PDB file of C-alpha atoms in Angstrom:
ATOM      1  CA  UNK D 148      -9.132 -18.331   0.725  1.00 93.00           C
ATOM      2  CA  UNK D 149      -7.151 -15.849  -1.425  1.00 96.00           C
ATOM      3  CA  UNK D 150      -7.431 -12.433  -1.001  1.00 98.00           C
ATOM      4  CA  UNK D 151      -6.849  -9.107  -3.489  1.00 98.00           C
ATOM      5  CA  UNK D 152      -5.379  -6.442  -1.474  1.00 98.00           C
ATOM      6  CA  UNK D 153      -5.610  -3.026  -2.994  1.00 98.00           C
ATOM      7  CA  UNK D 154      -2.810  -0.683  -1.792  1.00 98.00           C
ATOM      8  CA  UNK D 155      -3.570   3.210  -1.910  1.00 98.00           C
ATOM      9  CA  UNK D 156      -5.263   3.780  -5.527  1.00 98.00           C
ATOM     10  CA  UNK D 157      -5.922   7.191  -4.278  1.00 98.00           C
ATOM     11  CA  UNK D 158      -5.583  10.635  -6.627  1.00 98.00           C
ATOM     12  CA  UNK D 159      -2.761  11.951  -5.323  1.00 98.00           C
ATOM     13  CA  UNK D 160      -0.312   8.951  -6.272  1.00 98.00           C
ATOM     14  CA  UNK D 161      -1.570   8.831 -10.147  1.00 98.00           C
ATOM     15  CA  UNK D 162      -0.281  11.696 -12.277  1.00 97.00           C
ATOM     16  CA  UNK D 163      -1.373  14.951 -11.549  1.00 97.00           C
ATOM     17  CA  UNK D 164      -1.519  14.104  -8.060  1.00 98.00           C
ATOM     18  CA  UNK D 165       1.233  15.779  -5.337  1.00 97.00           C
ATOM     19  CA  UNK D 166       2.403  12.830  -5.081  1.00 97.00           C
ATOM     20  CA  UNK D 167       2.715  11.318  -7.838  1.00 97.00           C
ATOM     21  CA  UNK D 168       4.106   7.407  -9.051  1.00 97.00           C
ATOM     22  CA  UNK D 169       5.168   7.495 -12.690  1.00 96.00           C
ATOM     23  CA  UNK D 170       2.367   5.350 -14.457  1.00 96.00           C
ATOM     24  CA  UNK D 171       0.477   5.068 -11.536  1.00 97.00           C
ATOM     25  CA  UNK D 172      -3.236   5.333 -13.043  1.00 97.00           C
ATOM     26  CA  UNK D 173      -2.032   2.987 -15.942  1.00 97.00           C
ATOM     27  CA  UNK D 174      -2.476  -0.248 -13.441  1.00 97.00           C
ATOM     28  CA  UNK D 175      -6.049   0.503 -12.769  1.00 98.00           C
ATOM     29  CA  UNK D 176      -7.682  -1.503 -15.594  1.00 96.00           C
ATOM     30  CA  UNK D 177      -5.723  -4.030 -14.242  1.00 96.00           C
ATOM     31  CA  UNK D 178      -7.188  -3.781 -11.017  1.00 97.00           C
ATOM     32  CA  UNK D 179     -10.548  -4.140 -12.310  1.00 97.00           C
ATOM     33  CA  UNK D 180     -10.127  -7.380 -13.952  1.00 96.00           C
ATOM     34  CA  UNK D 181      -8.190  -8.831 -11.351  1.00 96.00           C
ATOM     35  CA  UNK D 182     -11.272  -8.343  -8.826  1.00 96.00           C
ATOM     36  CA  UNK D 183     -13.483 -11.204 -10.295  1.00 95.00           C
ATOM     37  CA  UNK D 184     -10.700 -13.415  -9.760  1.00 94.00           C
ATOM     38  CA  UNK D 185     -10.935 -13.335  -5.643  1.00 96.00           C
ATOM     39  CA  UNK D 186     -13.358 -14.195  -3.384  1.00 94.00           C
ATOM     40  CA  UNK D 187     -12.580 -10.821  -1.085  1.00 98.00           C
ATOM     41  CA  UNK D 188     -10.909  -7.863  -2.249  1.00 98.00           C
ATOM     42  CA  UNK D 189      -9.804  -4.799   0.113  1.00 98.00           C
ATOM     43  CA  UNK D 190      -8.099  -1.709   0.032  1.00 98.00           C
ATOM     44  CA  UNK D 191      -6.403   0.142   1.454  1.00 98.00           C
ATOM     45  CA  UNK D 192      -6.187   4.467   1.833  1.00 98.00           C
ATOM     46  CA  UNK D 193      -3.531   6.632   3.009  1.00 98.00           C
ATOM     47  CA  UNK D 194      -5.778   9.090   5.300  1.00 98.00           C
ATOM     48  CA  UNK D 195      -3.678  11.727   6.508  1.00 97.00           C
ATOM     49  CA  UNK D 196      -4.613  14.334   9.454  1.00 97.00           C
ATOM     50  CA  UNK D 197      -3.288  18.221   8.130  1.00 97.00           C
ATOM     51  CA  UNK D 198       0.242  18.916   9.197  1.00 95.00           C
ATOM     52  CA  UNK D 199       1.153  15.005   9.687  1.00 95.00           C
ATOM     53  CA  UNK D 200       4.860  14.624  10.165  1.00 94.00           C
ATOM     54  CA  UNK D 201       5.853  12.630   7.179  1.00 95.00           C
ATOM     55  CA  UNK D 202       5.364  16.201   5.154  1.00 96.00           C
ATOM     56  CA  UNK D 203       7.909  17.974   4.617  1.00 95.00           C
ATOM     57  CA  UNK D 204       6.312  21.344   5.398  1.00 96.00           C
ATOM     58  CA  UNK D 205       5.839  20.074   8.809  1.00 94.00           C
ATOM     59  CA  UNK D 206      10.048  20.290   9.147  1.00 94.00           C
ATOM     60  CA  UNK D 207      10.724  23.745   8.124  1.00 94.00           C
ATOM     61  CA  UNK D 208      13.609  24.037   6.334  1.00 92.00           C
ATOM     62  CA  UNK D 209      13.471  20.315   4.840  1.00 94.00           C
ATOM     63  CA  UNK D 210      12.611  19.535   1.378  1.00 95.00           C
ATOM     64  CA  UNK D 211      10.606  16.525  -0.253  1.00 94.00           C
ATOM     65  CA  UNK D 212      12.269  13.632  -0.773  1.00 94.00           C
ATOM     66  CA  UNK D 213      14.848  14.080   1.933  1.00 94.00           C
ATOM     67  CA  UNK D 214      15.152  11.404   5.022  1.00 93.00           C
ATOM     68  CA  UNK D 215      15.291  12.770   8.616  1.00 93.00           C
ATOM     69  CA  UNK D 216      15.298  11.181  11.876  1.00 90.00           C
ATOM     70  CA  UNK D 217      11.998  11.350  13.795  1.00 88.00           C
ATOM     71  CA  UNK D 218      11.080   9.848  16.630  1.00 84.00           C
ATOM     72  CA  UNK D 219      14.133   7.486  16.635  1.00 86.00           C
ATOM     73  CA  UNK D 220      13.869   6.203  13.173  1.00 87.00           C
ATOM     74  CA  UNK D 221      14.252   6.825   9.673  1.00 90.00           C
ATOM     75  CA  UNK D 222      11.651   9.383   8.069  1.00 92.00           C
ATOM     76  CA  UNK D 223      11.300   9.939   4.013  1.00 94.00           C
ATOM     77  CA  UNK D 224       9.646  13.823   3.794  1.00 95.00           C
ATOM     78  CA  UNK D 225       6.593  13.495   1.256  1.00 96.00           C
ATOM     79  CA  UNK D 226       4.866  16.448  -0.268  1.00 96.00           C
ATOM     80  CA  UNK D 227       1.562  17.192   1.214  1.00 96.00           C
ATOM     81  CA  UNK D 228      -0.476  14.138   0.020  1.00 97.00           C
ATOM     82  CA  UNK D 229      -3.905  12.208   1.062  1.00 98.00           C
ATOM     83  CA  UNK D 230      -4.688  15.224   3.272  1.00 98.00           C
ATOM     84  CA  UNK D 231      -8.309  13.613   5.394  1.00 97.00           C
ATOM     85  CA  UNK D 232     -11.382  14.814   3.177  1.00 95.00           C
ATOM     86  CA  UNK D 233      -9.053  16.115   0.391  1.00 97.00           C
ATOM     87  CA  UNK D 234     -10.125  15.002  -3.424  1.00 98.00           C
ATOM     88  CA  UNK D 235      -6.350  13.554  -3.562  1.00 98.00           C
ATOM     89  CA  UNK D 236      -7.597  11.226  -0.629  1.00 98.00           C
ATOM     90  CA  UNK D 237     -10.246   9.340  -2.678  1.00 98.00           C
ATOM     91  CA  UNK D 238      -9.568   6.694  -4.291  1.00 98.00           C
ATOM     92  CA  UNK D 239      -9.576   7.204  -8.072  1.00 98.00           C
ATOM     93  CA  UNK D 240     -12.974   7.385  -9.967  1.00 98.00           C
ATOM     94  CA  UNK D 241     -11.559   4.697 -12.201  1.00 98.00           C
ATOM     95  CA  UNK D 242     -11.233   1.851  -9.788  1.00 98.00           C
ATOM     96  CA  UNK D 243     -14.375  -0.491  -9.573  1.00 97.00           C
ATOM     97  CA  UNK D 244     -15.005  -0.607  -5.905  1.00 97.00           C
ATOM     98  CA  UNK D 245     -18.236  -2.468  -6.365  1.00 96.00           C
ATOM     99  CA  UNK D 246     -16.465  -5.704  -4.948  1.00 96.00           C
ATOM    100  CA  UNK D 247     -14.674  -4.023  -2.415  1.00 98.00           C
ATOM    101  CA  UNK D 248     -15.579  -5.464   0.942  1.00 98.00           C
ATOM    102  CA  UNK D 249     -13.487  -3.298   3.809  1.00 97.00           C
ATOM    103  CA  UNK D 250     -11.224  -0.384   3.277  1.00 98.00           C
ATOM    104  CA  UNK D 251      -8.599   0.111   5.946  1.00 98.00           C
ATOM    105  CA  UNK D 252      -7.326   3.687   6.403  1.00 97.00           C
ATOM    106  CA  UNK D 253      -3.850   4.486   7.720  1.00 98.00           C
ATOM    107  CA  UNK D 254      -1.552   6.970   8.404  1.00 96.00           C
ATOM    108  CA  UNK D 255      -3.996   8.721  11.044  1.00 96.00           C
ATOM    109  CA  UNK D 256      -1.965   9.474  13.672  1.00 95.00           C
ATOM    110  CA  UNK D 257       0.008  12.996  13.169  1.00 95.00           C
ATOM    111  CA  UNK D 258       2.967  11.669  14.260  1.00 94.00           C
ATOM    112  CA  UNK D 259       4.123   8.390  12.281  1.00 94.00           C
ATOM    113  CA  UNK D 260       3.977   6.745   9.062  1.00 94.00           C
ATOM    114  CA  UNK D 261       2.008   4.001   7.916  1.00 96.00           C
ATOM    115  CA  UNK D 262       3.010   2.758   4.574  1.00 97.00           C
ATOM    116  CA  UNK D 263       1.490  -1.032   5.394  1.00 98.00           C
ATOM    117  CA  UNK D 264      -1.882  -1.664   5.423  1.00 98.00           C
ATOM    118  CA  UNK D 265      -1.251  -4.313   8.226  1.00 98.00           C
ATOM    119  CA  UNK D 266       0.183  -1.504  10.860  1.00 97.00           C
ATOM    120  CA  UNK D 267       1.853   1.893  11.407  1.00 95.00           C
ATOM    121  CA  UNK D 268       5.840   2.106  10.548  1.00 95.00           C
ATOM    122  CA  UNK D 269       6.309   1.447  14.542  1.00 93.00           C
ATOM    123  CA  UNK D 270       4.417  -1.513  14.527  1.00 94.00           C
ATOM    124  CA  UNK D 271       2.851   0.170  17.609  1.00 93.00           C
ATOM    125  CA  UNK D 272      -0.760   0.411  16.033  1.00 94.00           C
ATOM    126  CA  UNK D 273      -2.561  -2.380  14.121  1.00 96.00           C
ATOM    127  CA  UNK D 274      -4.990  -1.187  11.393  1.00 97.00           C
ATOM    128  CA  UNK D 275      -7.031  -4.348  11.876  1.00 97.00           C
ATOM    129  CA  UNK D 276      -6.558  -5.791   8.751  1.00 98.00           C
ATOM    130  CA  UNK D 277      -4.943  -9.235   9.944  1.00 98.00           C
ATOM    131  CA  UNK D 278      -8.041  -9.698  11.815  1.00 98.00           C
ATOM    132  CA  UNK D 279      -9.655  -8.881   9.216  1.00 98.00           C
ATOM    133  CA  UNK D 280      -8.393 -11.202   7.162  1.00 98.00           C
ATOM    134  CA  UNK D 281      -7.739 -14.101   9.822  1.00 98.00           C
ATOM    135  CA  UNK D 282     -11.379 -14.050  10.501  1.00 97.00           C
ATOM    136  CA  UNK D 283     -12.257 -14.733   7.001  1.00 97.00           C
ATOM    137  CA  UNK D 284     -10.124 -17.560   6.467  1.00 97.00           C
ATOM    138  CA  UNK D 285      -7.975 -16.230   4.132  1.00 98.00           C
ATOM    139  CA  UNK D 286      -4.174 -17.951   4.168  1.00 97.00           C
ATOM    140  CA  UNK D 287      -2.894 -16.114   0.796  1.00 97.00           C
ATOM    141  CA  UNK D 288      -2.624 -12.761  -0.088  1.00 98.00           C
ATOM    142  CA  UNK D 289      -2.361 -11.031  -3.379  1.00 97.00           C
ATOM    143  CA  UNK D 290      -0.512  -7.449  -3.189  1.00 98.00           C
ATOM    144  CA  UNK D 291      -0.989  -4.592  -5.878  1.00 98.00           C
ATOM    145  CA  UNK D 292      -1.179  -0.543  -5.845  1.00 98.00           C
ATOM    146  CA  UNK D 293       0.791   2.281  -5.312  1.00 98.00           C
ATOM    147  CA  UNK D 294       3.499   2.494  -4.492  1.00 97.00           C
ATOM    148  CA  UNK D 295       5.655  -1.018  -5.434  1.00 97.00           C
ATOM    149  CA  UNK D 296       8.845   0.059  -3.626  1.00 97.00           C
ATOM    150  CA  UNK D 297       7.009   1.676  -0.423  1.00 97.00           C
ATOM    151  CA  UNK D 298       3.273   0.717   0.763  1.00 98.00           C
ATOM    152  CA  UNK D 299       3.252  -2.598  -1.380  1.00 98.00           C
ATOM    153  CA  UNK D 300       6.377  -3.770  -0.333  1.00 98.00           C
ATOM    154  CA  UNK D 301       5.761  -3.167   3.226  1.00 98.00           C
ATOM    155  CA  UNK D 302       2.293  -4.667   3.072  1.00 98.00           C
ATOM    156  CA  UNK D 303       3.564  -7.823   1.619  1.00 98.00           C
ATOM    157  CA  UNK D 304       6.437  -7.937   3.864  1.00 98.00           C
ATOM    158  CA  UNK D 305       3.600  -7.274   7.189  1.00 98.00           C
ATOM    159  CA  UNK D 306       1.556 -10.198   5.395  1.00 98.00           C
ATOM    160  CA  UNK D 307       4.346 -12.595   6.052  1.00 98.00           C
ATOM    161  CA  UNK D 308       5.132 -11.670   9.075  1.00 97.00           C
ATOM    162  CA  UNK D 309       1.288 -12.548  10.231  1.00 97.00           C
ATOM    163  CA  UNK D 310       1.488 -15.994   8.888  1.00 97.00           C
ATOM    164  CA  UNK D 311      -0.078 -15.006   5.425  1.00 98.00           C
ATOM    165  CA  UNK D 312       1.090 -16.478   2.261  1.00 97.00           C
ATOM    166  CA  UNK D 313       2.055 -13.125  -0.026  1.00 97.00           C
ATOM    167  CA  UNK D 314       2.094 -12.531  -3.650  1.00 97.00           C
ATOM    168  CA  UNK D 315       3.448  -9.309  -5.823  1.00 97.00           C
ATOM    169  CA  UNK D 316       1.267  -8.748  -8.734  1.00 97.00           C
ATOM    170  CA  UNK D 317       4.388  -7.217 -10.679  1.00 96.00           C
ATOM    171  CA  UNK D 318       2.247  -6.044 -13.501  1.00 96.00           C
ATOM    172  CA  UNK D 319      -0.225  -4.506 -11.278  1.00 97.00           C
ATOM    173  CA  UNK D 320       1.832  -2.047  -9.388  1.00 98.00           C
ATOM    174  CA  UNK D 321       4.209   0.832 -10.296  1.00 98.00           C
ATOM    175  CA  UNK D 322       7.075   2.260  -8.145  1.00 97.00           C
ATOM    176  CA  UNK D 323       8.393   5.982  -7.369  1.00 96.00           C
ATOM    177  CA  UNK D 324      12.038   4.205  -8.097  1.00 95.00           C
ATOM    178  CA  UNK D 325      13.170   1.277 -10.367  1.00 95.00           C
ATOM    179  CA  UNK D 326      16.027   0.997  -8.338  1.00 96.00           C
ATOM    180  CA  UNK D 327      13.794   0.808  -4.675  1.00 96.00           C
ATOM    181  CA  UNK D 328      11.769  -1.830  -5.954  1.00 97.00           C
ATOM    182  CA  UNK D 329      14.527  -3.855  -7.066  1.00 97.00           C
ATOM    183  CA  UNK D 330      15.556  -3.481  -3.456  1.00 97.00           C
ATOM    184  CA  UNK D 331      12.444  -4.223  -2.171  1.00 97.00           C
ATOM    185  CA  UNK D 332      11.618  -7.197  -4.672  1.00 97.00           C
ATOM    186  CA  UNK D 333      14.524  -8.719  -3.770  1.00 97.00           C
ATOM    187  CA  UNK D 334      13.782  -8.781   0.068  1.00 97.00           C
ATOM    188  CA  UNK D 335      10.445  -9.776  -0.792  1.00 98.00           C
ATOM    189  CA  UNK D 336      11.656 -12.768  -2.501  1.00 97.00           C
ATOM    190  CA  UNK D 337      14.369 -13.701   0.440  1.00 97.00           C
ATOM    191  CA  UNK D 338      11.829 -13.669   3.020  1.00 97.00           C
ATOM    192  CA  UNK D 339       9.241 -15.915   0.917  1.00 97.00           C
ATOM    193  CA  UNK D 340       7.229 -13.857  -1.007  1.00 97.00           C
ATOM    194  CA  UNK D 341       6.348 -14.638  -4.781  1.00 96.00           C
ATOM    195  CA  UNK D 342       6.542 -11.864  -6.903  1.00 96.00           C
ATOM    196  CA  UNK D 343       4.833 -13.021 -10.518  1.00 95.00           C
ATOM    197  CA  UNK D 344       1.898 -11.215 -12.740  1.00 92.00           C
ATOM    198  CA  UNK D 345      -0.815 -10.826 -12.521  1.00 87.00           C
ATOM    199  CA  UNK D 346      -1.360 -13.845 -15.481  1.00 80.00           C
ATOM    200  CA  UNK D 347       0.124 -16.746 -13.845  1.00 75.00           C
ATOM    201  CA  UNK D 348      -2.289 -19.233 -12.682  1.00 63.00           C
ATOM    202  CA  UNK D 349      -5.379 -16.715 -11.441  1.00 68.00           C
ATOM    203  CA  UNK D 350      -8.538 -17.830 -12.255  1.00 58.00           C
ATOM    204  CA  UNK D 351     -11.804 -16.882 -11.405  1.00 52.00           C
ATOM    205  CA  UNK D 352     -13.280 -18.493  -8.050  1.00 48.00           C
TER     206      UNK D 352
END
């Protein structure tokens, strides 16, 4: 079975949001059509506690955008974004969520990163969505969201790592940098990933 995986098509990553990707809300009538194509479709949601540690106003004198070390590795600072409860948490109002099966929430715990949907930046938390996915015989998944160059790329790259086949809808994602996810695209494509649109070959089930 193939599976859609939504990444993070929350408020505060579309314009307007405080954390904004450039374009970000133009992929969601892409999204929409896409979900007929797949027999399961999930998503996932960045679901921050207040004051988590990726913000930048948790580091006091550290701006946005800047890369620390915390808790022995490599931390980007974000603006405040996908606070718990917060309308810049939900995903948009746009995206059809009718065929939506499970959403998987990371980022929870105050004091790492999650940018996959698979597990937290550590690796020392699962979010269960392997199992998830394991247990309903899916072997393929198909990767699209916010943002290309951060929580898609690391979801794809998770998805390999757990045995899973793992496709880039190109067309159906937009990055915070050109220049990260032609880093990222071409790590994706050294470690087996496909990257392709969102045109090539999908049909409906």
């Amino acid at each position: 079975m193939n599976a859609l995986l939504l990444i993070d098509v929350q408020n505060d990553f579309v314009p307007g949001g405080t954390l904004a990707v450039p374009e970000g809300d133009a992929i969601i009538a892409q999204l929409n059509a896409l979900q007929p194509k797949f027999e399961l479709v999930v998503a996932s949601q960045d679901w921050h506690p207040a004051g988590h540690r990726s913000f930048a106003t948790a580091h006091p004198g550290h701006a946005a955008f800047t890369e620390i070390e915390w808790q022995g590795r490599p931390q980007m600072l974000w603006p405040d974004h996908c606070v718990q409860g917060t309308p810049g948490a939900d995903l948009h109002a746009a995206l059809n969520t009718d065929r939506v099966e499970a959403i998987f929430r990371k980022g929870t715990d105050p004091d790492i990163d999650s940018y996959s949907a698979f597990f937290d930046n550590g690796h020392l938390k699962t979010t269960g969505l392997g199992a998830y996915l394991r247990s309903r015989g899916v072997t393929r998944v198909y990767v699209a969201g916010l943002a290309a160059d951060y929580c898609v790329y690391f979801t794809a790259k998770d998805a390999l790592a757990e045995g899973f086949e793992a496709v880039v809808l190109e067309d159906a994602t937009r990055a915070i940098s050109a220049d990260g996810w032609q880093a990222a695209k071409q790590d994706l494509l050294e470690l087996g990933a496909l990257v392709q649109t969102s045109h090539a070959g999908l049909r409906e089930p």
